[in-house]
Structures are given as C-alpha cells and as structure tokens.
Amino acid sequence: MAPEKPSYRPLHLQIRDLLRARIASGSWPAGAPIPSEIALAAEFAVSTGTIRKALDALVASHLIVRHRGRGSFVASHSRHEALYRWFSIEPDDGRRCFPDDEVLARERGAATQRERALLDLPPDEFEVLRLFRRRHVRGQAMIRDVLVLPSHMFPGFDWPGAQHRFTTPYEYYEGEHGIKVIKVEETVKAELANSDDAVLLGLKAGSPLLTIRRIAMTFDDRPVEFRFSRVRPDGYSYVKRIS
Amino acid sequence: MAPEKPSYRPLHLQIRDLLRARIASGSWPAGAPIPSEIALAAEFAVSTGTIRKALDALVASHLIVRHRGRGSFVASHSRHEALYRWFSIEPDDGRRCFPDDEVLARERGAATQRERALLDLPPDEFEVLRLFRRRHVRGQAMIRDVLVLPSHMFPGFDWPGAQHRFTTPYEYYEGEHGIKVIKVEETVKAELANSDDAVLLGLKAGSPLLTIRRIAMTFDDRPVEFRFSRVRPDGYSYVKRIS
DNA sequence: CAGTGGTCTAGACCACACA
DNA sequence: GTGTGGTCTAGACCACTGC
C-alpha cells in the first residue's frame, strides 16, 4: 500500500499557520493590532485554549507580541529588543553597543552567478542592488560590509535617504517595502586583511580578519538580502550562546 | 512606600523550578523516567493543565523529553540529537559530519589566573585538568583544542579511558560525574596560525585561523569546562542560524 | 468601567506504546 | 487491555490597560 498522507493536523497548528499567512501576506502589517483571543475563537469556532496555543507559538517565533490589558500586535523590527537580535558581535569588555552606519557607495548592476544562486533570483531577473558601508563604534571603524539585494523586491530602493526615519535596514525593508526578515543564517570564517581592509578599517594588510556571510530570509525561506561583512578582530568577538 | 516583592508566582513556574531542581540535584538522573502528568498533578495538588505547562517549559529548555504512550524522561547527552547541538562547525559543501577525537596529552596542574577566573574556581581550589586534543574529519586534521576542567568537580577523571563507552566529553561528564552541561557560550575570533598550528593542522604559519573560546555551564551558570579550539578555515565555517 | 491577556481548573476524547 | 502524552473544551478568576 502506498503510504497515506496525514488526514489530520491539530487545530492549533492549522490556526497558527493561517494567522502566520495573514502576517506574511501583509494583510496584518507590522505593528498592527490583531483580534483578541475571544474574537479569534469565534472566527475559527474553537475554544480560546486552542487559539492561545496558536498565539503562543507565534510569540515564540517572534511574529507577534502580546500585552496584558492592551492586546496582541504583529511584531516589528522597530522594537528596541529587535536591535541586537541579529547582531552577534560584542566587544571583549562586555559593553555592547550598536555601530553607526556610513554608506560608502550604492550601485545597481547585473548579478554575478554567485549572487544569483545565493539570492535565488527567478530566471527573468538579473539585477541586484549593492550597498557598501562602513560601520563605526565609539568613533572607530569596526566593520565594512556590502549588502546585496534582489532589485525586483525593492522598487524605489532608497536606504541612505530613509536612514533618518529607520534605524536599521531591516526596519526599512519592513516599513517601506513590506518585507519582513524572520530568519538569518551566518557563516563565519577567518581571512587575511587585504589592501582595502587596510585602508577602510585602519589595519595592516595580512593581519587576521573575521568575515561573515549572511543570508537574510523572509517567509518560506525566501532570500531577501545577502550580506558580506569584514570585521576587525582586535577587541571584538563573534558570539553565540546555546542553551 | 518601599516597592513590594512579588508575593505570588504562577504555579506552573514554581512547579517548573521544583522539577528542574530535582534534575539539577541528581535525584532524577539523565535518562530516568519521571512521574506521569497525573501523578505529578496529584503530588502538587494542581490540575494536569498546570503540570503540562511546567513540563512544556522543561521540554523547550531540553531538560526532558516526552513520548506519547511511553512517558517522560530526563534528557541525556547520549541521545543522537544532542551530538550536533553544541557543534557549530560545518563543511562548506554542506555534508555535516562529526570529527573523531585524538587525545594528544593530559595534564593536571595549577590553574592560571585566567583559568581561575573563567572557571570561577572557589578560593580553596587551585587545580585544573587539561586535555589536549586533535580532531579529524575524513582523515584530515580539522581542529586542535584544549579542554580545561576544575579538578575538584571531576574526581577520578579518565576521559581517554572512558572514550570507548561515551562518544562525547559531555556525555562522559553526565554519565560518570553527574554533571549536566546545559548551556555554552562561544566567542569566535580570527588569528594567525603559529608554528604549533602549522605542525598539528598541516597549515602554513601565518595563515588565517578561526579560534573559539567556549565556556560550558551547568545549572545556575556554574562553569564546568573551558575550551579553546583552533580551527583550519579552508573548507569549514562557523555557522549560526537565528530565527 | 469594559476589554485584554495570563492563570488555572476538571473534565473528554484520541493516538500511541507496551505487555 | 492499561497507561501514557497530545488535543480540545468551556468555563472561572485575576492583573492590567486605557477610556
């Protein structure tokens, strides 16, 4: 006999996915209030306990936030807690602080073979946006990076222009282009500083350097941004906590 | 008015902490079955829903595992899923595989100032165990590391000897010394290969190298092990996924 | 004050493992 | 079978927010 597909999924999972779809589709935009437990229970004709289990899962995956007495809301990158969520570099003295951006250059061009693959560009799309930055902390150049974006997902892209309204690129993607980054994958390597690193980060060529390649994804693992960072290693570490 | 301490904590949190304490104290050792929901509900005189919420939290923090029809059990490092939980290095070709250990040396000696601080040694303890290893993958030397342990927590320490019974040090700590690692913190840096790296990993001195400093902790953030790893960067990356 | 989410209860029914 | 955990219900009560 051929294996049967599961004919049943728990209600709370079905509801969780339906609610997630509403957030993914943009019908519930970032920051918007969502219906109360009671309203949702009525809409789906289930008990509040089942709704609660679905909402708890969305809280766990950072898709909504809930406040007793106020209601539930679609999570947003503009919340302060979101700032450090994706940023894994910490000074060795423990005093975390978020770097300032300096946009060095911006270009629009044909995607390389590698960029096409990393960003999973559809066959009829060939253009990417590239944003070259330098990032400072306490006045010192700490990171230089390049952000590569699929052009077709960001019509009218204007990050340096919108920088006064949004504190991070992800907040800008979300607020201005309706694209919510929900997952990133970073691979870290050690390399040697080249002459550009020497100039931009004030290092000696040939000194060691941390490099980070990041793929940022939205719903359904769709790539949104590829980022390549080169980090000066003196005084800073890449940190991962596992529990 | 002086601020009042909270006179009330939710029952499910209190019960979660009580159950966690039983695991921490060793009265419920790794792998042991724990009482059923109904039995726990009777013991604490609460409803099964409250017990369930406490147990769900313990599942989320990997302290217990539950199987429908069989029961709930204290989680153990010997489970296969635990193998990769703490290991963040992945080959660039995607084919993950766990390295073999080769113990190069073992020593027992006085802790350095730095080791004392990292391991939070009590004032009357001065001795550490050091284990020097090399780790291979597909026949190639990939990592060399040193493990530093507080001597007083591991009486009769015999890792290379017990290597035929336990697959990883953490499984050995748990099975033989009753010490369960539940959390690690890693800081990653880029450095240059020295002459020892050149010999042990087959690199050129001066080539870039990933270094990882790890603190492994048991309950109450008590340090159990300090580990310093030096990783050959060609073909491997340190990976972190955030969602 | 009404409305929200957080806690807690006391059940019922089901899928599954094991003897 | 019996016993386990997983799902789901229909309530009650409380703490908190904002009007």
JSON list of C-alpha atoms in Angstrom, two decimals, chain B residues 31-192:
[
{"chain": "B", "resi": 31, "resn": "GLY", "atom": "CA", "xyz": [17.61, 9.08, 31.11]},
{"chain": "B", "resi": 32, "resn": "ALA", "atom": "CA", "xyz": [15.42, 8.26, 34.10]},
{"chain": "B", "resi": 33, "resn": "PRO", "atom": "CA", "xyz": [11.64, 8.21, 33.70]},
{"chain": "B", "resi": 34, "resn": "ILE", "atom": "CA", "xyz": [9.75, 10.92, 35.56]},
{"chain": "B", "resi": 35, "resn": "PRO", "atom": "CA", "xyz": [6.23, 10.60, 37.01]},
{"chain": "B", "resi": 36, "resn": "SER", "atom": "CA", "xyz": [3.27, 10.92, 34.70]},
{"chain": "B", "resi": 37, "resn": "GLU", "atom": "CA", "xyz": [1.23, 14.10, 34.40]},
{"chain": "B", "resi": 38, "resn": "ILE", "atom": "CA", "xyz": [-1.48, 12.60, 36.55]},
{"chain": "B", "resi": 39, "resn": "ALA", "atom": "CA", "xyz": [0.95, 11.55, 39.28]},
{"chain": "B", "resi": 40, "resn": "LEU", "atom": "CA", "xyz": [2.57, 15.00, 39.32]},
{"chain": "B", "resi": 41, "resn": "ALA", "atom": "CA", "xyz": [-0.82, 16.70, 39.37]},
{"chain": "B", "resi": 42, "resn": "ALA", "atom": "CA", "xyz": [-1.73, 14.65, 42.43]},
{"chain": "B", "resi": 43, "resn": "GLU", "atom": "CA", "xyz": [1.60, 15.32, 44.12]},
{"chain": "B", "resi": 44, "resn": "PHE", "atom": "CA", "xyz": [1.38, 19.10, 43.70]},
{"chain": "B", "resi": 45, "resn": "ALA", "atom": "CA", "xyz": [-2.40, 19.22, 44.04]},
{"chain": "B", "resi": 46, "resn": "VAL", "atom": "CA", "xyz": [-2.92, 21.13, 40.81]},
{"chain": "B", "resi": 47, "resn": "SER", "atom": "CA", "xyz": [-4.66, 20.31, 37.57]},
{"chain": "B", "resi": 48, "resn": "THR", "atom": "CA", "xyz": [-2.92, 18.44, 34.77]},
{"chain": "B", "resi": 49, "resn": "GLY", "atom": "CA", "xyz": [-3.05, 21.58, 32.64]},
{"chain": "B", "resi": 50, "resn": "THR", "atom": "CA", "xyz": [-0.73, 23.33, 35.06]},
{"chain": "B", "resi": 51, "resn": "ILE", "atom": "CA", "xyz": [1.64, 20.36, 35.17]},
{"chain": "B", "resi": 52, "resn": "ARG", "atom": "CA", "xyz": [1.61, 20.26, 31.40]},
{"chain": "B", "resi": 53, "resn": "LYS", "atom": "CA", "xyz": [2.65, 23.90, 31.17]},
{"chain": "B", "resi": 54, "resn": "ALA", "atom": "CA", "xyz": [5.57, 23.26, 33.52]},
{"chain": "B", "resi": 55, "resn": "LEU", "atom": "CA", "xyz": [6.65, 20.19, 31.56]},
{"chain": "B", "resi": 56, "resn": "ASP", "atom": "CA", "xyz": [6.37, 22.05, 28.25]},
{"chain": "B", "resi": 57, "resn": "ALA", "atom": "CA", "xyz": [8.86, 24.59, 29.56]},
{"chain": "B", "resi": 58, "resn": "LEU", "atom": "CA", "xyz": [11.28, 21.81, 30.52]},
{"chain": "B", "resi": 59, "resn": "VAL", "atom": "CA", "xyz": [10.93, 20.32, 27.04]},
{"chain": "B", "resi": 60, "resn": "ALA", "atom": "CA", "xyz": [11.67, 23.73, 25.50]},
{"chain": "B", "resi": 61, "resn": "SER", "atom": "CA", "xyz": [14.89, 24.01, 27.53]},
{"chain": "B", "resi": 62, "resn": "HIS", "atom": "CA", "xyz": [15.90, 20.45, 26.55]},
{"chain": "B", "resi": 63, "resn": "LEU", "atom": "CA", "xyz": [15.77, 19.19, 30.13]},
{"chain": "B", "resi": 64, "resn": "ILE", "atom": "CA", "xyz": [13.23, 16.45, 29.49]},
{"chain": "B", "resi": 65, "resn": "VAL", "atom": "CA", "xyz": [11.89, 14.54, 26.52]},
{"chain": "B", "resi": 66, "resn": "ARG", "atom": "CA", "xyz": [8.37, 13.18, 26.23]},
{"chain": "B", "resi": 67, "resn": "HIS", "atom": "CA", "xyz": [6.97, 10.27, 24.23]},
{"chain": "B", "resi": 68, "resn": "ARG", "atom": "CA", "xyz": [3.30, 9.63, 23.78]},
{"chain": "B", "resi": 69, "resn": "GLY", "atom": "CA", "xyz": [2.43, 6.23, 25.14]},
{"chain": "B", "resi": 70, "resn": "ARG", "atom": "CA", "xyz": [5.79, 5.77, 26.85]},
{"chain": "B", "resi": 71, "resn": "GLY", "atom": "CA", "xyz": [6.23, 8.60, 29.32]},
{"chain": "B", "resi": 72, "resn": "SER", "atom": "CA", "xyz": [8.57, 11.48, 30.10]},
{"chain": "B", "resi": 73, "resn": "PHE", "atom": "CA", "xyz": [12.29, 11.15, 30.70]},
{"chain": "B", "resi": 74, "resn": "VAL", "atom": "CA", "xyz": [15.18, 13.28, 31.85]},
{"chain": "B", "resi": 75, "resn": "ALA", "atom": "CA", "xyz": [17.08, 14.37, 28.72]},
{"chain": "B", "resi": 76, "resn": "SER", "atom": "CA", "xyz": [20.51, 12.88, 28.15]},
{"chain": "B", "resi": 77, "resn": "HIS", "atom": "CA", "xyz": [23.57, 13.89, 26.15]},
{"chain": "B", "resi": 78, "resn": "SER", "atom": "CA", "xyz": [23.70, 10.37, 24.76]},
{"chain": "B", "resi": 79, "resn": "ARG", "atom": "CA", "xyz": [20.72, 10.99, 22.51]},
{"chain": "B", "resi": 80, "resn": "HIS", "atom": "CA", "xyz": [21.72, 11.35, 18.90]},
{"chain": "B", "resi": 81, "resn": "GLU", "atom": "CA", "xyz": [20.08, 14.77, 18.55]},
{"chain": "B", "resi": 82, "resn": "ALA", "atom": "CA", "xyz": [22.44, 16.08, 21.24]},
{"chain": "B", "resi": 83, "resn": "LEU", "atom": "CA", "xyz": [25.53, 15.39, 19.14]},
{"chain": "B", "resi": 84, "resn": "TYR", "atom": "CA", "xyz": [25.32, 18.44, 16.92]},
{"chain": "B", "resi": 85, "resn": "ARG", "atom": "CA", "xyz": [23.64, 20.67, 19.44]},
{"chain": "B", "resi": 86, "resn": "TRP", "atom": "CA", "xyz": [26.89, 22.25, 20.63]},
{"chain": "B", "resi": 87, "resn": "PHE", "atom": "CA", "xyz": [28.94, 21.80, 17.48]},
{"chain": "B", "resi": 88, "resn": "SER", "atom": "CA", "xyz": [28.78, 24.79, 15.14]},
{"chain": "B", "resi": 89, "resn": "ILE", "atom": "CA", "xyz": [31.40, 23.99, 12.52]},
{"chain": "B", "resi": 90, "resn": "GLU", "atom": "CA", "xyz": [30.10, 22.87, 9.17]},
{"chain": "B", "resi": 91, "resn": "PRO", "atom": "CA", "xyz": [31.89, 21.96, 5.96]},
{"chain": "B", "resi": 92, "resn": "ASP", "atom": "CA", "xyz": [31.18, 24.40, 3.14]},
{"chain": "B", "resi": 93, "resn": "ASP", "atom": "CA", "xyz": [29.88, 21.60, 0.96]},
{"chain": "B", "resi": 94, "resn": "GLY", "atom": "CA", "xyz": [27.02, 21.05, 3.40]},
{"chain": "B", "resi": 95, "resn": "ARG", "atom": "CA", "xyz": [27.78, 17.42, 4.27]},
{"chain": "B", "resi": 96, "resn": "ARG", "atom": "CA", "xyz": [27.93, 17.67, 8.04]},
{"chain": "B", "resi": 97, "resn": "CYS", "atom": "CA", "xyz": [29.98, 15.16, 9.88]},
{"chain": "B", "resi": 98, "resn": "PHE", "atom": "CA", "xyz": [31.24, 14.87, 13.41]},
{"chain": "B", "resi": 99, "resn": "PRO", "atom": "CA", "xyz": [35.02, 14.72, 13.98]},
{"chain": "B", "resi": 100, "resn": "ASP", "atom": "CA", "xyz": [36.97, 11.89, 15.60]},
{"chain": "B", "resi": 101, "resn": "ASP", "atom": "CA", "xyz": [38.99, 12.61, 18.72]},
{"chain": "B", "resi": 102, "resn": "GLU", "atom": "CA", "xyz": [42.70, 12.03, 19.18]},
{"chain": "B", "resi": 103, "resn": "VAL", "atom": "CA", "xyz": [43.95, 12.78, 22.69]},
{"chain": "B", "resi": 104, "resn": "LEU", "atom": "CA", "xyz": [47.43, 14.27, 22.44]},
{"chain": "B", "resi": 105, "resn": "ALA", "atom": "CA", "xyz": [48.16, 14.88, 26.08]},
{"chain": "B", "resi": 106, "resn": "ARG", "atom": "CA", "xyz": [46.63, 15.12, 29.51]},
{"chain": "B", "resi": 107, "resn": "GLU", "atom": "CA", "xyz": [47.91, 17.06, 32.46]},
{"chain": "B", "resi": 108, "resn": "ARG", "atom": "CA", "xyz": [46.93, 18.12, 35.93]},
{"chain": "B", "resi": 109, "resn": "GLY", "atom": "CA", "xyz": [48.31, 21.39, 37.15]},
{"chain": "B", "resi": 110, "resn": "ALA", "atom": "CA", "xyz": [47.87, 24.70, 38.89]},
{"chain": "B", "resi": 111, "resn": "ALA", "atom": "CA", "xyz": [45.27, 26.99, 37.35]},
{"chain": "B", "resi": 112, "resn": "THR", "atom": "CA", "xyz": [46.44, 30.20, 35.78]},
{"chain": "B", "resi": 113, "resn": "GLN", "atom": "CA", "xyz": [44.88, 33.46, 36.89]},
{"chain": "B", "resi": 114, "resn": "ARG", "atom": "CA", "xyz": [42.80, 33.49, 33.74]},
{"chain": "B", "resi": 115, "resn": "GLU", "atom": "CA", "xyz": [41.62, 29.90, 34.19]},
{"chain": "B", "resi": 116, "resn": "ARG", "atom": "CA", "xyz": [40.67, 30.63, 37.79]},
{"chain": "B", "resi": 117, "resn": "ALA", "atom": "CA", "xyz": [38.51, 33.49, 36.63]},
{"chain": "B", "resi": 118, "resn": "LEU", "atom": "CA", "xyz": [36.91, 31.70, 33.67]},
{"chain": "B", "resi": 119, "resn": "LEU", "atom": "CA", "xyz": [36.09, 28.58, 35.69]},
{"chain": "B", "resi": 120, "resn": "ASP", "atom": "CA", "xyz": [35.07, 30.60, 38.74]},
{"chain": "B", "resi": 121, "resn": "LEU", "atom": "CA", "xyz": [37.24, 28.41, 40.96]},
{"chain": "B", "resi": 122, "resn": "PRO", "atom": "CA", "xyz": [36.43, 28.64, 44.68]},
{"chain": "B", "resi": 123, "resn": "PRO", "atom": "CA", "xyz": [39.17, 30.27, 46.80]},
{"chain": "B", "resi": 124, "resn": "ASP", "atom": "CA", "xyz": [40.46, 26.97, 48.15]},
{"chain": "B", "resi": 125, "resn": "GLU", "atom": "CA", "xyz": [40.72, 25.20, 44.80]},
{"chain": "B", "resi": 126, "resn": "PHE", "atom": "CA", "xyz": [43.74, 25.68, 42.60]},
{"chain": "B", "resi": 127, "resn": "GLU", "atom": "CA", "xyz": [43.99, 22.66, 40.34]},
{"chain": "B", "resi": 128, "resn": "VAL", "atom": "CA", "xyz": [42.74, 22.12, 36.81]},
{"chain": "B", "resi": 129, "resn": "LEU", "atom": "CA", "xyz": [42.77, 19.23, 34.38]},
{"chain": "B", "resi": 130, "resn": "ARG", "atom": "CA", "xyz": [43.90, 19.95, 30.84]},
{"chain": "B", "resi": 131, "resn": "LEU", "atom": "CA", "xyz": [43.19, 17.73, 27.89]},
{"chain": "B", "resi": 132, "resn": "PHE", "atom": "CA", "xyz": [44.89, 18.45, 24.58]},
{"chain": "B", "resi": 133, "resn": "ARG", "atom": "CA", "xyz": [43.19, 17.01, 21.53]},
{"chain": "B", "resi": 134, "resn": "ARG", "atom": "CA", "xyz": [43.29, 16.95, 17.79]},
{"chain": "B", "resi": 135, "resn": "ARG", "atom": "CA", "xyz": [40.11, 16.31, 15.85]},
{"chain": "B", "resi": 136, "resn": "HIS", "atom": "CA", "xyz": [39.89, 14.80, 12.41]},
{"chain": "B", "resi": 137, "resn": "VAL", "atom": "CA", "xyz": [37.23, 14.68, 9.78]},
{"chain": "B", "resi": 138, "resn": "ARG", "atom": "CA", "xyz": [37.53, 12.35, 6.80]},
{"chain": "B", "resi": 139, "resn": "GLY", "atom": "CA", "xyz": [41.15, 11.74, 7.70]},
{"chain": "B", "resi": 140, "resn": "GLN", "atom": "CA", "xyz": [42.11, 15.41, 7.76]},
{"chain": "B", "resi": 141, "resn": "ALA", "atom": "CA", "xyz": [43.16, 17.32, 10.88]},
{"chain": "B", "resi": 142, "resn": "MET", "atom": "CA", "xyz": [40.48, 19.97, 11.33]},
{"chain": "B", "resi": 143, "resn": "ILE", "atom": "CA", "xyz": [40.65, 21.25, 14.89]},
{"chain": "B", "resi": 144, "resn": "ARG", "atom": "CA", "xyz": [43.08, 21.28, 17.74]},
{"chain": "B", "resi": 145, "resn": "ASP", "atom": "CA", "xyz": [41.80, 22.21, 21.15]},
{"chain": "B", "resi": 146, "resn": "VAL", "atom": "CA", "xyz": [42.43, 22.14, 24.85]},
{"chain": "B", "resi": 147, "resn": "LEU", "atom": "CA", "xyz": [39.79, 21.40, 27.47]},
{"chain": "B", "resi": 148, "resn": "VAL", "atom": "CA", "xyz": [40.33, 22.86, 30.93]},
{"chain": "B", "resi": 149, "resn": "LEU", "atom": "CA", "xyz": [38.29, 21.45, 33.81]},
{"chain": "B", "resi": 150, "resn": "PRO", "atom": "CA", "xyz": [38.09, 22.31, 37.50]},
{"chain": "B", "resi": 151, "resn": "SER", "atom": "CA", "xyz": [39.81, 19.37, 39.11]},
{"chain": "B", "resi": 152, "resn": "HIS", "atom": "CA", "xyz": [37.55, 19.22, 42.15]},
{"chain": "B", "resi": 153, "resn": "MET", "atom": "CA", "xyz": [34.42, 18.67, 40.08]},
{"chain": "B", "resi": 154, "resn": "PHE", "atom": "CA", "xyz": [35.83, 15.62, 38.30]},
{"chain": "B", "resi": 155, "resn": "PRO", "atom": "CA", "xyz": [37.34, 13.20, 40.86]},
{"chain": "B", "resi": 156, "resn": "GLY", "atom": "CA", "xyz": [38.92, 10.22, 39.12]},
{"chain": "B", "resi": 157, "resn": "PHE", "atom": "CA", "xyz": [38.75, 11.93, 35.76]},
{"chain": "B", "resi": 158, "resn": "ASP", "atom": "CA", "xyz": [39.51, 9.43, 33.00]},
{"chain": "B", "resi": 159, "resn": "TRP", "atom": "CA", "xyz": [38.24, 10.65, 29.66]},
{"chain": "B", "resi": 160, "resn": "PRO", "atom": "CA", "xyz": [40.55, 8.88, 27.25]},
{"chain": "B", "resi": 161, "resn": "GLY", "atom": "CA", "xyz": [39.92, 5.72, 29.25]},
{"chain": "B", "resi": 162, "resn": "ALA", "atom": "CA", "xyz": [36.15, 6.04, 29.08]},
{"chain": "B", "resi": 163, "resn": "GLN", "atom": "CA", "xyz": [36.19, 7.01, 25.42]},
{"chain": "B", "resi": 164, "resn": "HIS", "atom": "CA", "xyz": [35.03, 3.56, 24.37]},
{"chain": "B", "resi": 165, "resn": "ARG", "atom": "CA", "xyz": [31.83, 3.94, 26.41]},
{"chain": "B", "resi": 166, "resn": "PHE", "atom": "CA", "xyz": [30.94, 7.57, 25.77]},
{"chain": "B", "resi": 167, "resn": "THR", "atom": "CA", "xyz": [31.00, 9.32, 22.43]},
{"chain": "B", "resi": 168, "resn": "THR", "atom": "CA", "xyz": [31.50, 12.88, 23.66]},
{"chain": "B", "resi": 169, "resn": "PRO", "atom": "CA", "xyz": [33.04, 14.50, 26.75]},
{"chain": "B", "resi": 170, "resn": "TYR", "atom": "CA", "xyz": [29.67, 15.97, 27.76]},
{"chain": "B", "resi": 171, "resn": "GLU", "atom": "CA", "xyz": [28.12, 12.52, 27.72]},
{"chain": "B", "resi": 172, "resn": "TYR", "atom": "CA", "xyz": [31.01, 11.38, 29.91]},
{"chain": "B", "resi": 173, "resn": "TYR", "atom": "CA", "xyz": [30.63, 14.31, 32.34]},
{"chain": "B", "resi": 174, "resn": "GLU", "atom": "CA", "xyz": [26.96, 13.47, 32.65]},
{"chain": "B", "resi": 175, "resn": "GLY", "atom": "CA", "xyz": [27.22, 9.70, 32.86]},
{"chain": "B", "resi": 176, "resn": "GLU", "atom": "CA", "xyz": [30.32, 9.39, 35.02]},
{"chain": "B", "resi": 177, "resn": "HIS", "atom": "CA", "xyz": [30.38, 12.58, 37.09]},
{"chain": "B", "resi": 178, "resn": "GLY", "atom": "CA", "xyz": [26.71, 13.54, 37.19]},
{"chain": "B", "resi": 179, "resn": "ILE", "atom": "CA", "xyz": [27.43, 16.95, 35.69]},
{"chain": "B", "resi": 180, "resn": "LYS", "atom": "CA", "xyz": [25.00, 18.04, 33.02]},
{"chain": "B", "resi": 181, "resn": "VAL", "atom": "CA", "xyz": [26.10, 20.75, 30.58]},
{"chain": "B", "resi": 182, "resn": "ILE", "atom": "CA", "xyz": [23.01, 22.78, 29.76]},
{"chain": "B", "resi": 183, "resn": "LYS", "atom": "CA", "xyz": [24.42, 25.94, 28.23]},
{"chain": "B", "resi": 184, "resn": "VAL", "atom": "CA", "xyz": [27.53, 27.08, 26.39]},
{"chain": "B", "resi": 185, "resn": "GLU", "atom": "CA", "xyz": [28.83, 30.46, 25.35]},
{"chain": "B", "resi": 186, "resn": "GLU", "atom": "CA", "xyz": [31.28, 30.73, 22.48]},
{"chain": "B", "resi": 187, "resn": "THR", "atom": "CA", "xyz": [33.32, 33.70, 21.31]},
{"chain": "B", "resi": 188, "resn": "VAL", "atom": "CA", "xyz": [34.91, 33.43, 17.89]},
{"chain": "B", "resi": 189, "resn": "LYS", "atom": "CA", "xyz": [37.96, 35.32, 16.67]},
{"chain": "B", "resi": 190, "resn": "ALA", "atom": "CA", "xyz": [40.34, 35.35, 13.74]},
{"chain": "B", "resi": 191, "resn": "GLU", "atom": "CA", "xyz": [44.02, 34.80, 14.42]},
{"chain": "B", "resi": 192, "resn": "LEU", "atom": "CA", "xyz": [47.16, 33.72, 12.58]}
]
